[in-house]
């Protein structure tokens, strides 16, 4: 099955570049930038990756991001991720990054965005992988900080396609960012938001109604609200589901409890993504493999998930059509 999954042309729509920082690269960048890391070796880093919930993870993830200092560091991070995409049959990716994680510790915005963009450009020319970048606001910080970030980013508007919303969900509902999302949309950006990961289904409603998002990141707790599920089906709102993330962060106790297959069967536009692969034990193909094994999925269902990933992307319709034909031509 691994080979079939790899052969399916796929898009990845929910990937935090900072979450693709592998322990090996973290150590290398710490040495290169002469920074202290509270770990002696790779085994010690990996041993720290035991999370009881989202916040446990975020604390470690923000600490790891401190090793990213120069434009070259952001290039190397992004390039390493694109090489994984190539190995796994990801033909298009829409990764996000958190500028505030870097600007708040004194790294200039252009250092971050130019390093990422240069790697994404090289991904297109050398690996044939297309990409659109998403700029995410940290929801645990004030609305005003998100506004400042958007202002800072506007001169670089050609380098990203959408704004997003991530970090600690509980207590930071989408409505806190209604005005900044309205401004971003007025500037012509698309919008996505994490909602219904740890937070309630109500956050999915408000991301749709108040932020006018094009996709919901995670959204798995929508399953608790039948009316919401019906709306997601009727409007074909894409959910960027991240199975390994959900089990590692205890959103589901076990992969066998995951609701992605039930939602797919009901007609929800679910997609499979890796979220923070360096922290959760796998890139996109490992996420397909995990649900295939634990939920007794059929190859046709895996193929449908790959088709959904293309449909839910921000690619132009003609490009989507041609990739979907390629997905359909992979023999089951
Ligand atoms: N930032 C990185 N990964 C995240 C996740 N799964 N949820 C919220 N914020 C994040
Ligand atoms: Zn995420």
Short mmCIF file of C-alpha atoms and ligand atoms in Angstrom, two decimals:
data_model
loop_
_atom_site.label_atom_id
_atom_site.label_comp_id
_atom_site.label_asym_id
_atom_site.label_seq_id
_atom_site.Cartn_x
_atom_site.Cartn_y
_atom_site.Cartn_z
CA UNK A 1 0.00 0.00 0.00
CA UNK A 2 2.90 2.35 0.70
CA UNK A 3 3.77 2.31 -2.99
CA UNK A 4 0.17 3.02 -4.04
CA UNK A 5 -0.01 5.94 -1.59
CA UNK A 6 3.28 7.34 -2.86
CA UNK A 7 2.16 7.04 -6.47
CA UNK A 8 -1.03 9.02 -5.91
CA UNK A 9 -0.38 12.66 -6.86
CA UNK A 10 -1.35 14.58 -3.73
CA UNK A 11 -1.61 18.11 -2.40
CA UNK A 12 -0.70 18.97 1.17
CA UNK A 13 -2.84 21.81 2.53
CA UNK A 14 -2.01 21.90 6.24
CA UNK A 15 1.67 21.95 7.07
CA UNK A 16 3.44 24.28 9.48
CA UNK A 17 6.93 24.83 8.11
CA UNK A 18 8.23 25.30 11.67
CA UNK A 19 6.69 21.90 12.43
CA UNK A 20 8.81 20.24 9.76
CA UNK A 21 12.02 21.05 11.69
CA UNK A 22 13.57 17.62 12.18
CA UNK A 23 15.75 17.09 15.28
CA UNK A 24 18.82 16.61 13.05
CA UNK A 25 18.34 20.02 11.42
CA UNK A 26 17.50 21.59 14.80
CA UNK A 27 20.88 20.45 16.17
CA UNK A 28 22.72 21.53 13.03
CA UNK A 29 21.19 25.02 13.10
CA UNK A 30 21.84 25.39 16.83
CA UNK A 31 25.52 24.63 16.18
CA UNK A 32 25.68 26.87 13.11
CA UNK A 33 24.14 29.79 15.02
CA UNK A 34 26.06 29.04 18.24
CA UNK A 35 22.88 28.63 20.27
CA UNK A 36 22.31 26.61 23.41
CA UNK A 37 19.74 23.80 23.14
CA UNK A 38 18.44 22.10 26.29
CA UNK A 39 19.06 18.69 24.66
CA UNK A 40 22.31 16.72 24.42
CA UNK A 41 21.46 14.74 21.33
CA UNK A 42 18.77 13.65 18.89
CA UNK A 43 17.50 10.93 21.21
CA UNK A 44 16.94 13.53 23.95
CA UNK A 45 15.03 15.77 21.55
CA UNK A 46 12.81 12.90 20.43
CA UNK A 47 12.24 11.83 24.03
CA UNK A 48 10.75 15.26 24.75
CA UNK A 49 8.06 14.74 22.10
CA UNK A 50 5.41 13.28 24.42
CA UNK A 51 2.38 15.54 24.50
CA UNK A 52 -0.72 15.49 26.70
CA UNK A 53 -2.48 18.18 24.68
CA UNK A 54 -2.00 20.98 22.14
CA UNK A 55 -0.37 23.40 24.59
CA UNK A 56 2.26 20.83 25.69
CA UNK A 57 3.23 20.54 22.05
CA UNK A 58 3.20 24.27 21.32
CA UNK A 59 5.59 24.99 24.20
CA UNK A 60 8.18 22.62 22.71
CA UNK A 61 7.50 23.70 19.12
CA UNK A 62 8.06 27.42 19.82
CA UNK A 63 11.27 26.58 21.67
CA UNK A 64 12.50 24.53 18.69
CA UNK A 65 11.80 27.41 16.30
CA UNK A 66 14.40 29.55 18.12
CA UNK A 67 17.19 27.91 16.12
CA UNK A 68 15.82 29.54 12.95
CA UNK A 69 17.79 32.77 12.62
CA UNK A 70 18.96 33.51 9.09
CA UNK A 71 17.46 33.52 5.61
CA UNK A 72 19.57 30.42 4.90
CA UNK A 73 18.00 28.66 7.92
CA UNK A 74 14.48 29.30 6.59
CA UNK A 75 15.60 28.17 3.15
CA UNK A 76 17.10 24.94 4.53
CA UNK A 77 13.98 24.21 6.59
CA UNK A 78 11.68 24.65 3.60
CA UNK A 79 13.94 22.77 1.22
CA UNK A 80 14.15 19.76 3.54
CA UNK A 81 10.34 19.66 3.62
CA UNK A 82 10.11 19.86 -0.19
CA UNK A 83 12.50 16.93 -0.56
CA UNK A 84 10.08 14.89 1.60
CA UNK A 85 7.23 16.01 -0.65
CA UNK A 86 9.15 14.75 -3.67
CA UNK A 87 9.74 11.33 -2.07
CA UNK A 88 6.07 10.98 -1.16
CA UNK A 89 4.29 12.10 -4.33
CA UNK A 90 3.16 15.50 -3.07
CA UNK A 91 2.89 17.53 -6.29
CA UNK A 92 1.47 20.70 -4.75
CA UNK A 93 1.76 22.15 -1.25
CA UNK A 94 0.22 25.08 0.61
CA UNK A 95 2.41 25.36 3.72
CA UNK A 96 1.92 27.96 6.42
CA UNK A 97 4.37 29.85 8.61
CA UNK A 98 4.00 31.90 11.81
CA UNK A 99 5.81 35.24 11.28
CA UNK A 100 5.17 36.36 14.88
CA UNK A 101 7.13 33.40 16.24
CA UNK A 102 10.16 34.95 14.57
CA UNK A 103 9.55 38.71 14.49
CA UNK A 104 8.81 38.70 18.25
CA UNK A 105 12.36 37.46 18.88
CA UNK A 106 13.91 40.04 16.59
CA UNK A 107 14.14 38.20 13.28
CA UNK A 108 13.09 40.62 10.51
CA UNK A 109 10.04 39.57 8.49
CA UNK A 110 11.90 39.65 5.12
CA UNK A 111 14.54 37.22 6.45
CA UNK A 112 11.75 34.72 7.14
CA UNK A 113 9.62 35.17 4.05
CA UNK A 114 12.47 35.53 1.56
CA UNK A 115 14.19 32.36 2.81
CA UNK A 116 10.96 30.37 2.55
CA UNK A 117 10.02 31.81 -0.85
CA UNK A 118 13.43 31.13 -2.39
CA UNK A 119 13.14 27.45 -1.44
CA UNK A 120 9.55 27.23 -2.72
CA UNK A 121 10.68 28.73 -6.03
CA UNK A 122 13.50 26.20 -6.29
CA UNK A 123 10.96 23.48 -5.45
CA UNK A 124 9.04 24.44 -8.57
CA UNK A 125 12.06 24.63 -10.87
CA UNK A 126 14.11 21.68 -9.56
CA UNK A 127 11.47 19.30 -8.16
CA UNK A 128 8.37 20.25 -10.15
CA UNK A 129 6.41 20.92 -6.94
CA UNK A 130 4.07 23.91 -7.04
CA UNK A 131 3.23 25.82 -3.88
CA UNK A 132 1.26 28.68 -2.35
CA UNK A 133 2.34 30.05 1.01
CA UNK A 134 -0.07 30.86 3.89
CA UNK A 135 0.73 33.48 6.54
CA UNK A 136 -0.75 32.48 9.92
CA UNK A 137 -1.55 34.72 12.85
CA UNK A 138 -0.92 33.45 16.39
CA UNK A 139 -4.32 33.46 18.10
CA UNK A 140 -2.94 33.60 21.66
CA UNK A 141 -1.60 37.10 20.84
CA UNK A 142 -3.82 40.21 20.62
CA UNK A 143 -5.77 41.29 17.56
CA UNK A 144 -3.55 44.37 17.32
CA UNK A 145 -0.46 42.19 16.90
CA UNK A 146 -2.14 40.37 14.00
CA UNK A 147 -2.96 43.74 12.38
CA UNK A 148 0.69 44.81 12.72
CA UNK A 149 1.82 41.53 11.18
CA UNK A 150 -0.52 41.98 8.23
CA UNK A 151 0.73 45.55 7.69
CA UNK A 152 4.33 44.33 7.81
CA UNK A 153 3.54 41.61 5.28
CA UNK A 154 1.67 43.71 2.71
CA UNK A 155 4.84 44.84 0.85
CA UNK A 156 5.55 41.10 0.35
CA UNK A 157 1.99 40.32 -0.78
CA UNK A 158 3.12 38.46 -3.91
CA UNK A 159 4.78 35.84 -1.72
CA UNK A 160 1.66 34.49 0.01
CA UNK A 161 -1.88 33.64 -1.04
CA UNK A 162 -3.86 33.39 2.19
CA UNK A 163 -3.91 34.23 5.87
CA UNK A 164 -4.47 31.61 8.56
CA UNK A 165 -5.00 31.32 12.31
CA UNK A 166 -3.20 28.90 14.60
CA UNK A 167 -1.70 28.32 18.09
CA UNK A 168 -3.65 27.82 21.37
CA UNK A 169 -7.29 27.38 20.40
CA UNK A 170 -9.21 27.25 23.70
CA UNK A 171 -10.17 30.73 24.88
CA UNK A 172 -9.14 32.32 21.57
CA UNK A 173 -12.21 32.02 19.33
CA UNK A 174 -12.20 33.09 15.69
CA UNK A 175 -14.29 36.19 16.52
CA UNK A 176 -11.20 37.73 18.15
CA UNK A 177 -9.78 38.10 14.61
CA UNK A 178 -12.90 39.05 12.67
CA UNK A 179 -11.65 42.53 11.75
CA UNK A 180 -8.13 41.51 10.73
CA UNK A 181 -9.51 38.72 8.53
CA UNK A 182 -11.93 41.22 6.94
CA UNK A 183 -8.97 43.46 6.15
CA UNK A 184 -6.94 40.56 4.72
CA UNK A 185 -9.86 39.49 2.54
CA UNK A 186 -10.35 43.07 1.35
CA UNK A 187 -6.67 43.04 0.34
CA UNK A 188 -7.43 40.01 -1.84
CA UNK A 189 -6.10 37.17 0.30
CA UNK A 190 -7.82 33.86 0.78
CA UNK A 191 -8.38 32.69 4.35
CA UNK A 192 -8.10 29.52 6.40
CA UNK A 193 -8.30 28.99 10.18
CA UNK A 194 -7.65 26.24 12.68
CA UNK A 195 -10.99 25.47 14.30
CA UNK A 196 -12.51 22.45 15.98
CA UNK A 197 -9.14 20.85 16.76
CA UNK A 198 -9.33 21.10 20.56
CA UNK A 199 -11.92 23.86 20.50
CA UNK A 200 -15.66 23.23 20.11
CA UNK A 201 -17.76 22.93 16.96
CA UNK A 202 -18.94 26.51 17.70
CA UNK A 203 -15.49 27.72 16.61
CA UNK A 204 -16.03 26.09 13.21
CA UNK A 205 -19.33 27.96 12.84
CA UNK A 206 -17.67 31.27 13.69
CA UNK A 207 -14.67 30.64 11.42
CA UNK A 208 -17.14 30.16 8.57
CA UNK A 209 -19.59 32.93 9.44
CA UNK A 210 -17.28 35.61 10.86
CA UNK A 211 -13.93 34.96 9.18
CA UNK A 212 -15.39 33.73 5.84
CA UNK A 213 -12.68 31.11 5.54
CA UNK A 214 -12.22 29.02 2.41
CA UNK A 215 -11.09 25.97 4.41
CA UNK A 216 -11.10 24.80 8.00
CA UNK A 217 -7.84 23.42 9.41
CA UNK A 218 -8.63 20.26 11.43
CA UNK A 219 -12.37 20.71 12.07
CA UNK A 220 -12.66 17.19 13.47
CA UNK A 221 -14.85 18.28 16.38
CA UNK A 222 -17.50 19.30 13.83
CA UNK A 223 -18.45 15.65 14.08
CA UNK A 224 -20.18 16.44 17.39
CA UNK A 225 -22.67 18.75 15.64
CA UNK A 226 -24.96 17.13 13.05
CA UNK A 227 -26.20 20.49 11.73
CA UNK A 228 -22.66 21.65 11.16
CA UNK A 229 -21.75 18.43 9.36
CA UNK A 230 -24.74 18.96 7.07
CA UNK A 231 -23.56 22.49 6.32
CA UNK A 232 -20.01 21.28 5.56
CA UNK A 233 -21.48 18.72 3.16
CA UNK A 234 -23.89 21.18 1.51
CA UNK A 235 -21.22 23.84 1.00
CA UNK A 236 -18.37 21.34 0.41
CA UNK A 237 -16.17 23.21 2.88
CA UNK A 238 -12.79 21.48 2.92
CA UNK A 239 -11.41 20.19 6.24
CA UNK A 240 -7.63 19.74 6.36
CA UNK A 241 -7.49 16.77 8.72
CA UNK A 242 -4.21 15.63 10.31
CA UNK A 243 -4.64 12.11 11.71
CA UNK A 244 -1.21 11.58 13.34
CA UNK A 245 -1.39 15.05 14.91
CA UNK A 246 -4.83 14.26 16.34
CA UNK A 247 -3.66 11.09 18.05
CA UNK A 248 -0.34 12.55 19.24
CA UNK A 249 -2.21 15.53 20.77
CA UNK A 250 -4.91 13.25 22.25
CA UNK A 251 -7.78 14.71 20.25
CA UNK A 252 -8.55 11.01 19.62
CA UNK A 253 -7.28 8.40 22.07
CA UNK A 254 -6.55 5.94 19.30
CA UNK A 255 -6.36 6.06 15.48
CA UNK A 256 -9.15 3.49 15.40
CA UNK A 257 -11.41 6.18 16.95
CA UNK A 258 -10.66 8.73 14.24
CA UNK A 259 -13.75 10.04 12.43
CA UNK A 260 -12.16 10.90 9.07
CA UNK A 261 -13.56 7.84 7.30
CA UNK A 262 -17.08 8.43 8.65
CA UNK A 263 -16.93 12.03 7.44
CA UNK A 264 -15.62 10.93 4.02
CA UNK A 265 -18.47 8.43 3.73
CA UNK A 266 -20.99 11.13 4.63
CA UNK A 267 -19.68 13.36 1.82
CA UNK A 268 -17.60 15.87 3.81
CA UNK A 269 -14.67 17.27 1.77
CA UNK A 270 -11.97 15.86 4.06
CA UNK A 271 -8.27 15.87 3.14
CA UNK A 272 -5.20 14.24 4.73
CA UNK A 273 -2.25 16.34 5.93
CA UNK A 274 0.69 16.16 8.31
CA UNK A 275 0.46 19.40 10.38
CA UNK A 276 3.86 19.20 12.16
CA UNK A 277 5.48 16.05 10.77
CA UNK A 278 8.79 16.35 12.63
CA UNK A 279 6.89 16.29 15.93
CA UNK A 280 4.08 13.84 15.17
CA UNK A 281 5.91 10.94 13.56
CA UNK A 282 5.14 11.25 9.89
CA UNK A 283 4.72 13.21 6.69
CA UNK A 284 1.65 13.05 4.49
CA UNK A 285 2.17 9.48 3.21
CA UNK A 286 2.52 8.15 6.77
CA UNK A 287 -0.78 9.85 7.58
CA UNK A 288 -2.51 8.08 4.66
CA UNK A 289 -0.88 4.82 5.74
CA UNK A 290 -1.99 5.22 9.38
CA UNK A 291 -5.66 5.70 8.54
CA UNK A 292 -5.54 2.97 5.91
CA UNK A 293 -4.29 0.51 8.53
CA UNK A 294 -6.40 1.61 11.51
CA UNK A 295 -9.70 2.31 9.77
CA UNK A 296 -9.70 -0.49 7.19
CA UNK A 297 -9.93 1.93 4.28
CA UNK A 298 -10.08 0.80 0.69
CA UNK A 299 -7.64 1.97 -1.99
CA UNK A 300 -10.58 3.73 -3.69
CA UNK A 301 -11.13 5.75 -0.53
CA UNK A 302 -7.43 6.70 -0.41
CA UNK A 303 -7.70 7.78 -4.03
CA UNK A 304 -10.76 9.90 -3.17
CA UNK A 305 -8.77 11.58 -0.39
CA UNK A 306 -6.03 12.44 -2.90
CA UNK A 307 -8.65 13.85 -5.30
CA UNK A 308 -10.14 15.89 -2.44
CA UNK A 309 -6.71 17.35 -1.66
CA UNK A 310 -6.45 18.69 -5.21
CA UNK A 311 -10.05 19.95 -5.26
CA UNK A 312 -9.60 21.74 -1.92
CA UNK A 313 -6.38 23.47 -2.99
CA UNK A 314 -6.15 27.04 -4.28
CA UNK A 315 -4.86 25.85 -7.68
CA UNK A 316 -6.65 27.12 -10.83
CA UNK A 317 -9.47 24.86 -12.00
CA UNK A 318 -7.72 23.70 -15.20
CA UNK A 319 -4.64 22.61 -13.25
CA UNK A 320 -6.86 20.80 -10.73
CA UNK A 321 -8.62 18.97 -13.56
CA UNK A 322 -5.40 17.74 -15.07
CA UNK A 323 -3.96 16.51 -11.74
CA UNK A 324 -7.24 14.76 -10.87
CA UNK A 325 -7.02 12.85 -14.16
CA UNK A 326 -3.54 11.73 -13.11
CA UNK A 327 -4.83 10.58 -9.72
CA UNK A 328 -7.59 8.60 -11.42
CA UNK A 329 -5.10 6.95 -13.75
CA UNK A 330 -3.15 5.34 -10.88
CA UNK A 331 -4.17 1.68 -10.95
CA UNK A 332 -5.76 0.32 -7.78
N1 LIG B 1 0.76 25.38 15.33
C1 LIG B 1 1.44 24.36 14.86
N2 LIG B 1 0.69 23.25 14.86
C2 LIG B 1 -0.51 23.60 15.36
C3 LIG B 1 -1.72 22.90 15.63
N3 LIG B 1 -1.86 21.60 15.37
N4 LIG B 1 -2.74 23.58 16.17
C4 LIG B 1 -2.62 24.88 16.43
N5 LIG B 1 -1.52 25.58 16.20
C5 LIG B 1 -0.46 24.94 15.66
ZN1 LIG B 2 -2.01 22.98 12.28
#
